[in-house]
Coordinates of C-alpha atoms in Angstrom, one line a residue:
X294 CA 80.5 -11.8 -69.1
X295 CA 81.2 -10.1 -65.8
X296 CA 83.5 -12.1 -63.5
X297 CA 81.8 -14.3 -61.0
X298 CA 82.0 -12.7 -57.6
X299 CA 82.3 -14.6 -54.3
X300 CA 82.2 -12.7 -51.1
X301 CA 84.3 -14.5 -48.4
X302 CA 83.2 -14.8 -44.8
X303 CA 85.4 -11.9 -43.7
X304 CA 84.8 -12.6 -40.0
X305 CA 86.2 -16.1 -40.6
X306 CA 89.1 -15.3 -42.9
X307 CA 90.3 -11.8 -41.9
X308 CA 92.6 -11.1 -39.1
X309 CA 94.5 -7.8 -38.6
X310 CA 93.7 -6.7 -42.1
X311 CA 95.0 -9.9 -43.8
X312 CA 93.4 -13.1 -45.0
X313 CA 94.1 -16.5 -43.4
X314 CA 97.5 -15.9 -41.8
X315 CA 99.8 -18.7 -42.7
X316 CA 102.8 -17.4 -40.8
X317 CA 103.7 -14.3 -38.8
X318 CA 101.4 -11.5 -39.7
X319 CA 102.1 -8.6 -37.3
X320 CA 104.0 -5.4 -38.0
X321 CA 107.8 -5.4 -38.1
X322 CA 109.1 -3.7 -34.9
X323 CA 110.8 -0.4 -35.8
X324 CA 109.7 -0.9 -39.4
X325 CA 110.4 2.7 -40.2
X326 CA 113.8 3.0 -38.5
X327 CA 116.7 3.1 -40.8
X328 CA 119.4 0.5 -40.2
X329 CA 117.5 -1.6 -37.7
X330 CA 118.5 -5.3 -38.2
X331 CA 115.7 -7.6 -39.3
X332 CA 115.7 -11.4 -39.5
X333 CA 114.7 -13.5 -42.4
X334 CA 111.2 -13.7 -40.9
X335 CA 110.2 -11.0 -38.5
X336 CA 107.3 -9.7 -36.5
X337 CA 107.2 -7.7 -33.1
X338 CA 107.3 -9.0 -29.5
X339 CA 109.3 -9.8 -26.4
X340 CA 110.2 -12.9 -24.3
X341 CA 110.9 -14.2 -20.8
X342 CA 110.9 -18.0 -20.4
X343 CA 111.0 -20.5 -17.6
X344 CA 112.7 -23.9 -17.9
X345 CA 109.5 -25.7 -18.9
X346 CA 107.6 -26.6 -22.1
X347 CA 107.2 -23.4 -24.1
X348 CA 104.2 -21.3 -23.3
X349 CA 102.0 -18.7 -25.1
X350 CA 104.0 -15.9 -23.4
X351 CA 107.4 -17.1 -24.5
X352 CA 109.0 -20.0 -26.4
X353 CA 112.7 -19.9 -25.7
X354 CA 114.6 -17.9 -23.1
X355 CA 117.7 -15.8 -23.6
X356 CA 120.8 -17.9 -23.0
X357 CA 118.9 -21.2 -23.6
X358 CA 120.9 -23.8 -25.6
X359 CA 118.8 -25.4 -28.2
X360 CA 119.8 -29.0 -29.1
X361 CA 123.2 -28.3 -27.7
X362 CA 124.1 -26.0 -30.6
X363 CA 122.1 -22.8 -30.8
X364 CA 122.3 -20.3 -28.0
X365 CA 119.4 -18.0 -27.9
X366 CA 120.5 -14.3 -27.8
X367 CA 117.3 -12.3 -28.1
X368 CA 113.8 -12.1 -29.5
X369 CA 113.7 -10.4 -32.9
X370 CA 109.9 -10.6 -33.4
X371 CA 106.7 -12.2 -32.3
X372 CA 103.4 -12.9 -34.0
X373 CA 100.2 -14.9 -33.9
X374 CA 101.9 -18.1 -35.2
X375 CA 105.2 -17.9 -33.3
X376 CA 108.4 -16.0 -32.5
X377 CA 111.8 -15.3 -34.2
X378 CA 115.0 -15.3 -32.3
X379 CA 118.6 -14.3 -32.9
X380 CA 120.9 -17.1 -31.9
X381 CA 124.5 -18.1 -32.0
X382 CA 125.4 -21.3 -33.8
X383 CA 128.2 -22.6 -31.4
X384 CA 129.4 -25.3 -33.8
X385 CA 129.9 -22.9 -36.8
X386 CA 130.4 -19.7 -34.8
X387 CA 127.8 -17.7 -36.7
X388 CA 124.6 -15.7 -36.1
X389 CA 121.4 -17.4 -37.2
X390 CA 117.7 -16.7 -37.0
X391 CA 115.4 -19.3 -35.3
X392 CA 111.8 -19.3 -36.2
X393 CA 109.6 -21.2 -33.7
X394 CA 105.9 -22.0 -33.6
X395 CA 103.7 -21.6 -30.6
X396 CA 103.0 -25.1 -29.1
X397 CA 99.2 -24.9 -29.8
X398 CA 99.7 -23.9 -33.4
X399 CA 99.8 -26.5 -36.2
X400 CA 103.5 -26.4 -37.1
X401 CA 103.0 -28.0 -40.5
X402 CA 103.1 -24.5 -42.0
X403 CA 106.6 -24.0 -40.5
X404 CA 107.9 -27.3 -41.9
X405 CA 106.4 -26.6 -45.3
X406 CA 107.9 -23.1 -45.4
X407 CA 111.3 -24.4 -44.5
X408 CA 111.1 -27.2 -47.1
X409 CA 110.1 -24.8 -49.8
X410 CA 113.0 -22.4 -49.1
X411 CA 115.5 -25.3 -48.7
X412 CA 114.5 -26.8 -52.1
X413 CA 115.4 -23.6 -54.1
X414 CA 118.9 -22.1 -54.1
X415 CA 118.8 -18.4 -54.9
X416 CA 120.4 -15.3 -53.2
X417 CA 116.9 -13.9 -53.0
X418 CA 115.9 -16.6 -50.5
X419 CA 117.0 -17.1 -46.9
X420 CA 119.3 -20.1 -46.5
X421 CA 117.7 -22.8 -44.3
X422 CA 120.1 -24.6 -42.0
X423 CA 118.0 -27.1 -40.0
X424 CA 114.6 -28.2 -38.8
X425 CA 114.1 -29.4 -35.2
X426 CA 111.9 -29.7 -32.2
X427 CA 112.8 -28.5 -28.7
X428 CA 110.6 -28.7 -25.6
X429 CA 107.5 -29.6 -27.6
X430 CA 108.1 -26.6 -30.0
X431 CA 108.9 -26.9 -33.7
X432 CA 111.6 -24.6 -35.0
X433 CA 113.6 -23.8 -38.1
X434 CA 117.1 -22.4 -38.2
X435 CA 117.7 -19.9 -41.0
X436 CA 120.2 -17.4 -42.2
X437 CA 120.2 -14.2 -40.2
X438 CA 119.5 -11.3 -42.6
X439 CA 120.0 -7.7 -41.8
X440 CA 118.2 -4.9 -43.5
X441 CA 114.9 -3.1 -43.9
X442 CA 111.7 -4.3 -45.5
X443 CA 110.6 -2.7 -48.7
X444 CA 107.5 -1.6 -46.7
X445 CA 109.9 0.4 -44.4
X446 CA 111.6 2.0 -47.4
X447 CA 108.2 3.0 -48.8
X448 CA 107.2 4.6 -45.5
X449 CA 110.5 6.5 -45.3
X450 CA 110.1 7.8 -48.8
X451 CA 106.6 8.9 -48.0
X452 CA 107.7 10.8 -44.9
X453 CA 110.4 12.6 -46.9
X454 CA 108.1 13.3 -49.8
X455 CA 110.7 11.6 -52.1
X456 CA 109.2 9.2 -54.7
X457 CA 111.3 6.3 -56.0
X458 CA 113.0 7.1 -59.3
X459 CA 111.9 4.9 -62.2
X460 CA 115.4 3.4 -62.5
X461 CA 115.3 2.5 -58.8
X462 CA 111.9 0.9 -59.3
X463 CA 113.1 -1.1 -62.3
X464 CA 116.1 -2.5 -60.3
X465 CA 113.9 -3.5 -57.3
X466 CA 111.4 -5.2 -59.6
X467 CA 114.2 -7.1 -61.4
X468 CA 115.4 -8.4 -58.1
X469 CA 111.8 -9.5 -57.1
X470 CA 111.1 -11.0 -60.6
X471 CA 114.4 -13.0 -60.4
X472 CA 113.6 -14.6 -57.1
X473 CA 110.0 -15.3 -58.2
X474 CA 111.4 -17.0 -61.3
X475 CA 113.5 -19.3 -59.1
X476 CA 110.5 -20.5 -57.0
X477 CA 108.1 -20.7 -60.0
X478 CA 110.6 -22.9 -61.9
X479 CA 110.4 -25.2 -58.9
X480 CA 106.6 -25.3 -59.2
X481 CA 105.8 -23.2 -56.2
X482 CA 103.8 -20.0 -55.9
X483 CA 104.3 -17.6 -52.9
X484 CA 100.7 -16.2 -52.8
X485 CA 101.6 -13.4 -50.3
X486 CA 104.0 -11.2 -52.2
X487 CA 103.9 -7.6 -50.7
X488 CA 106.5 -5.0 -49.5
X489 CA 106.4 -6.3 -45.9
X490 CA 107.6 -9.7 -47.1
X491 CA 110.5 -8.3 -49.1
X492 CA 113.8 -7.4 -47.5
X493 CA 116.4 -5.0 -49.0
X494 CA 119.6 -6.4 -47.6
X495 CA 123.2 -5.2 -48.1
X496 CA 124.8 -5.7 -51.5
X497 CA 121.6 -4.8 -53.4
X498 CA 120.2 -8.1 -52.3
X499 CA 116.4 -8.4 -52.4
X500 CA 115.2 -11.3 -50.2
X501 CA 111.7 -12.9 -50.3
X502 CA 110.3 -13.9 -46.9
X503 CA 107.4 -15.7 -45.3
X504 CA 106.3 -18.8 -47.3
X505 CA 103.5 -19.6 -45.0
X506 CA 100.9 -19.4 -47.8
X507 CA 103.1 -20.9 -50.5
X508 CA 101.5 -23.6 -52.6
X509 CA 102.6 -26.2 -55.2
X510 CA 101.3 -25.4 -58.6
X511 CA 99.6 -28.8 -59.0
X512 CA 97.6 -28.1 -55.7
X513 CA 96.4 -24.6 -56.8
X514 CA 92.6 -24.6 -57.4
X515 CA 91.9 -27.5 -55.1
X516 CA 90.7 -25.4 -52.2
X517 CA 88.0 -22.8 -51.8
X518 CA 89.6 -20.7 -49.1
X519 CA 90.5 -17.1 -49.9
X520 CA 94.1 -16.5 -49.0
X521 CA 96.5 -13.5 -49.3
X522 CA 96.7 -9.8 -48.3
X523 CA 93.8 -7.8 -49.7
X524 CA 95.7 -5.0 -51.3
X525 CA 97.9 -7.4 -53.3
X526 CA 95.4 -10.1 -54.2
X527 CA 94.5 -11.0 -57.8
X528 CA 90.8 -11.1 -58.8
X529 CA 90.9 -14.9 -59.2
X530 CA 92.3 -15.3 -55.7
X531 CA 89.5 -13.2 -54.3
X532 CA 87.0 -15.4 -56.1
X533 CA 88.8 -18.5 -55.0
X534 CA 88.9 -19.5 -58.7
X535 CA 92.5 -20.2 -59.3
X536 CA 93.1 -22.7 -62.1
X537 CA 95.5 -25.5 -61.5
X538 CA 99.0 -24.6 -62.8
X539 CA 98.3 -20.8 -62.8
X540 CA 99.1 -19.9 -59.2
X541 CA 102.3 -18.2 -60.3
X542 CA 100.2 -15.6 -62.0
X543 CA 98.9 -14.5 -58.6
X544 CA 102.5 -13.5 -57.8
X545 CA 102.8 -11.6 -61.0
X546 CA 99.7 -9.6 -60.3
X547 CA 101.1 -8.8 -56.9
X548 CA 104.3 -7.7 -58.5
X549 CA 102.3 -5.3 -60.6
X550 CA 100.7 -3.9 -57.5
X551 CA 104.1 -3.4 -55.9
X552 CA 105.4 -1.7 -59.0
X553 CA 102.5 0.7 -58.9
X554 CA 103.0 1.4 -55.2
X555 CA 106.7 2.1 -55.6
X556 CA 105.9 4.6 -58.4
X557 CA 103.0 6.4 -56.8
X558 CA 103.3 5.8 -53.1
X559 CA 100.1 3.7 -52.7
X560 CA 98.5 0.6 -54.2
X561 CA 96.0 1.2 -57.0
X562 CA 93.2 -0.6 -55.2
X563 CA 93.1 0.1 -51.5
X564 CA 90.3 1.0 -49.1
X565 CA 89.7 0.9 -45.4
X566 CA 86.9 -1.5 -46.2
X567 CA 88.3 -4.9 -47.3
X568 CA 85.1 -5.8 -49.3
X569 CA 85.5 -2.6 -51.3
X570 CA 89.2 -3.4 -51.9
X571 CA 88.1 -6.8 -53.3
X572 CA 85.5 -5.2 -55.5
X573 CA 88.0 -2.8 -57.0
X574 CA 90.4 -5.6 -57.8
X575 CA 87.6 -7.5 -59.6
X576 CA 85.8 -4.7 -61.4
X577 CA 87.6 -1.4 -61.3
X578 CA 89.8 -0.6 -64.3
X579 CA 93.5 0.0 -63.7
X580 CA 94.1 3.7 -63.2
X581 CA 96.3 5.6 -65.6
X582 CA 99.9 5.8 -64.3
X583 CA 101.2 8.5 -66.7
X584 CA 99.3 11.5 -65.3
X585 CA 100.8 11.0 -61.8
X586 CA 104.3 9.9 -63.1
X587 CA 104.9 11.4 -66.6
X588 CA 108.6 10.7 -66.2
X589 CA 108.1 6.9 -66.2
X590 CA 109.2 5.2 -69.5
X591 CA 106.3 4.0 -71.6
X592 CA 107.8 0.5 -71.7
X593 CA 107.6 0.3 -67.9
X594 CA 104.0 1.6 -67.9
X595 CA 103.1 -1.1 -70.3
X596 CA 104.7 -3.8 -68.2
X597 CA 102.9 -2.8 -65.1
X598 CA 99.5 -2.6 -67.0
X599 CA 100.0 -6.1 -68.4
X600 CA 100.8 -7.5 -64.9
X601 CA 97.6 -5.9 -63.6
X602 CA 95.3 -7.6 -66.1
X603 CA 92.1 -8.8 -64.6
X604 CA 92.2 -12.0 -66.7
X605 CA 95.2 -14.1 -65.7
X606 CA 95.6 -15.2 -69.3
X607 CA 96.4 -11.6 -70.3
X608 CA 99.3 -11.2 -67.9
X609 CA 102.9 -11.8 -68.9
X610 CA 103.1 -15.6 -68.8
X611 CA 106.1 -16.1 -66.5
X612 CA 108.4 -14.2 -64.2
X613 CA 111.5 -15.0 -66.3
X614 CA 110.0 -13.0 -69.1
X615 CA 109.0 -10.1 -66.8
X616 CA 112.6 -10.0 -65.6
X617 CA 113.8 -9.8 -69.2
X618 CA 111.3 -7.1 -70.1
X619 CA 112.5 -5.0 -67.1
X620 CA 116.1 -5.4 -68.1
X621 CA 115.2 -4.1 -71.5
X622 CA 113.8 -1.0 -69.9
X623 CA 116.9 -0.6 -67.8
X624 CA 119.4 -1.2 -70.6
X625 CA 117.6 -0.9 -74.0
X626 CA 119.2 -2.8 -76.9
X627 CA 121.6 -0.5 -78.7
X628 CA 120.0 -1.6 -82.0
X629 CA 116.5 -1.0 -80.9
X630 CA 116.4 2.4 -82.6
X631 CA 117.3 0.9 -85.9
X632 CA 114.5 -1.8 -85.7
X633 CA 116.9 -4.7 -85.8
X634 CA 115.2 -7.7 -87.5
X635 CA 113.9 -10.5 -85.3
X636 CA 116.8 -13.0 -85.0
X637 CA 116.3 -16.7 -84.9
X638 CA 118.9 -19.4 -84.4
X639 CA 117.9 -23.0 -85.5
X640 CA 120.0 -25.7 -83.8
X641 CA 119.5 -29.2 -85.0
X642 CA 122.0 -31.9 -86.3
X643 CA 119.5 -32.9 -89.1
X644 CA 120.0 -30.5 -92.1
X645 CA 116.7 -31.5 -93.6
X646 CA 114.8 -30.7 -90.4
X647 CA 116.7 -27.5 -90.2
X648 CA 115.2 -26.4 -93.5
X649 CA 111.7 -27.4 -92.3
X650 CA 112.1 -25.4 -89.1
X651 CA 113.4 -22.4 -91.1
X652 CA 110.3 -22.6 -93.3
X653 CA 108.0 -22.5 -90.3
X654 CA 109.9 -19.4 -89.0
X655 CA 109.3 -17.7 -92.3
X656 CA 105.6 -18.4 -92.0
X657 CA 105.5 -16.9 -88.5
X658 CA 107.8 -13.9 -89.1
X659 CA 108.5 -13.4 -92.8
X660 CA 111.3 -10.8 -92.3
X661 CA 113.1 -12.8 -89.6
X662 CA 116.9 -13.1 -89.7
X663 CA 117.6 -16.9 -89.6
X664 CA 120.9 -18.6 -88.8
X665 CA 121.5 -22.3 -88.1
X666 CA 123.9 -24.5 -86.3
X667 CA 124.4 -28.3 -86.6
X668 CA 125.6 -29.0 -83.1
X669 CA 125.8 -27.4 -79.6
X670 CA 129.3 -26.1 -80.0
X671 CA 128.4 -24.2 -83.2
X672 CA 125.4 -22.9 -81.5
X673 CA 127.5 -21.4 -78.7
X674 CA 129.8 -19.8 -81.2
X675 CA 126.8 -18.2 -83.0
X676 CA 125.4 -16.9 -79.7
X677 CA 128.8 -15.4 -78.9
X678 CA 128.9 -13.6 -82.2
X679 CA 125.3 -12.2 -82.0
X680 CA 122.8 -13.4 -79.4
X681 CA 119.5 -14.3 -81.1
X682 CA 116.0 -13.3 -79.9
X683 CA 114.8 -16.9 -80.3
X684 CA 116.6 -20.2 -80.4
X685 CA 114.9 -23.4 -81.7
X686 CA 116.9 -26.1 -80.0
X687 CA 117.0 -29.9 -80.5
X688 CA 117.9 -31.8 -77.4
X689 CA 119.5 -34.9 -79.0
X690 CA 122.7 -33.9 -80.7
X691 CA 126.2 -35.3 -80.8
X692 CA 129.1 -33.9 -78.8
X693 CA 127.0 -31.4 -76.8
X694 CA 123.3 -32.0 -76.4
X695 CA 120.6 -29.3 -76.1
X696 CA 120.4 -29.5 -72.3
X697 CA 124.1 -28.8 -72.0
X698 CA 123.7 -25.9 -74.3
X699 CA 121.0 -24.4 -72.0
X700 CA 123.1 -25.0 -68.9
X701 CA 126.1 -23.2 -70.4
X702 CA 124.0 -20.3 -71.7
X703 CA 122.1 -19.7 -68.5
X704 CA 125.1 -20.3 -66.2
X705 CA 127.2 -17.7 -68.1
X706 CA 124.3 -15.3 -68.8
X707 CA 125.5 -15.1 -72.4
X708 CA 121.9 -15.0 -73.8
X709 CA 119.6 -13.8 -71.0
X710 CA 117.4 -12.0 -73.6
X711 CA 117.1 -15.1 -75.8
X712 CA 113.9 -17.2 -75.6
X713 CA 114.8 -20.9 -76.0
X714 CA 112.2 -23.3 -77.4
X715 CA 112.8 -27.0 -77.1
X716 CA 112.0 -28.7 -80.3
X717 CA 112.6 -32.4 -79.8
X718 CA 111.1 -35.8 -80.3
X719 CA 113.1 -37.3 -77.4
X720 CA 112.4 -35.1 -74.4
X721 CA 111.9 -37.2 -71.3
X722 CA 110.0 -36.0 -68.2
X723 CA 113.2 -35.4 -66.3
X724 CA 114.6 -33.5 -69.2
X725 CA 111.6 -31.2 -69.2
X726 CA 111.9 -30.7 -65.4
X727 CA 115.6 -29.8 -65.7
X728 CA 114.9 -27.4 -68.6
X729 CA 112.1 -25.7 -66.6
X730 CA 114.6 -25.1 -63.8
X731 CA 116.8 -23.3 -66.3
X732 CA 113.9 -21.0 -67.3
X733 CA 112.8 -22.8 -70.5
X734 CA 109.0 -22.7 -70.7
X735 CA 108.3 -23.6 -74.4
X736 CA 108.3 -27.2 -75.5
X737 CA 107.2 -28.3 -79.0
X738 CA 107.5 -32.0 -79.8
X739 CA 108.5 -33.1 -83.2
X740 CA 105.7 -35.0 -85.0
X741 CA 102.1 -34.4 -85.8
X742 CA 101.0 -30.8 -85.2
X743 CA 104.6 -29.5 -85.2
X744 CA 103.9 -26.7 -87.7
X745 CA 100.9 -25.2 -86.0
X746 CA 102.4 -25.4 -82.5
X747 CA 105.7 -24.0 -83.5
X748 CA 104.3 -21.1 -85.6
X749 CA 102.1 -20.1 -82.7
X750 CA 105.0 -20.1 -80.2
X751 CA 107.3 -18.1 -82.6
X752 CA 104.5 -15.5 -83.2
X753 CA 104.0 -15.2 -79.4
X754 CA 107.7 -14.7 -78.7
X755 CA 108.0 -12.2 -81.6
X756 CA 104.9 -10.3 -80.4
X757 CA 106.4 -9.9 -76.9
X758 CA 109.7 -8.6 -78.2

């Protein structure tokens, strides 16, 4: 059946080539100039202000002291929703960025954006220092970030006729996938992932900006408004047909578009006519990448193609797995050429149940290499000797429980390529939330239906290896 098409009211939803601006939506000033400093949220403009409630021409003036702490130094950028300033934090003697909303704009987007970024700690997100209100204008104080947007880097490469090497693309995509994983684990989807919203900062740091369109997963699918930037929007976003709990797949589709753009210099679906761009996203097959870039590894081509699947259910299920796939492209397993057997570690303090779980593994993958551990400490020893592809982990164990095992493994990166499946009869809601924050996405309860559910998960993990 052909996908249901829904043409949005473009006059209502489109402004400056983008749909429903939720934050600043203008071009970054000097976007193509190497070395120009850019804040954690930036768009172009200027400012001169009187000592009065902030106006449409200016919000804060140079030299103004905000709440007795932040001295405004200069305007970094300006857009339809507000302005961004560089300021000096007098208390802590550091540079900060202050993002302020125009007085006539509903500032709830600004507060929501700040709350989302403050809730997730990751080097790929700007640090949020404070929220406030000054002269009837809402503002947020953020980390001052210097660098160029990924969009600026793309434009520079295009001007020089120098495409990104595939290893450069992989490194950039890993950085993006990692920061996406951090917000997705927190139950948030960005919904406006594109090169202009990604900053390449010093120290190989990739920073995700502009959360004005971010949405909680449980709220996805409740509205009918079309939101996003046309060249990077998934088919279901264009149709306003996003299922609850699947909004993160919009970001993965956009990641596929960015990957394609980095490799070829332009998005796969792009037209001067927005309606035509939408039609291409919904109905046009993904072009072949290899003819234009025969040097790109087949594994990377396959990752990009899967991310660009029209059906969200056919995409890679989560950003953690995308990051792992990309790392395999960058640093292939030294045993890959010898077809190392699929390795499974069963961790459970009940020996009888261990044997049952091993039996289910044999059903799913008959030639799997299976090891077992009776407690968390033994599991860590086994991982240290040879990290498995899959770990079936009980949560309730003596001495060291399953959650502690996960925290140690994720914190030390000792088994980043290992998929951990929680197999437990005692997982509480807060346990599941914590495990999700650690990147665990598979949960199989002990009890009725264990065999079918577990075999299905094992086969899925094995198939994606």
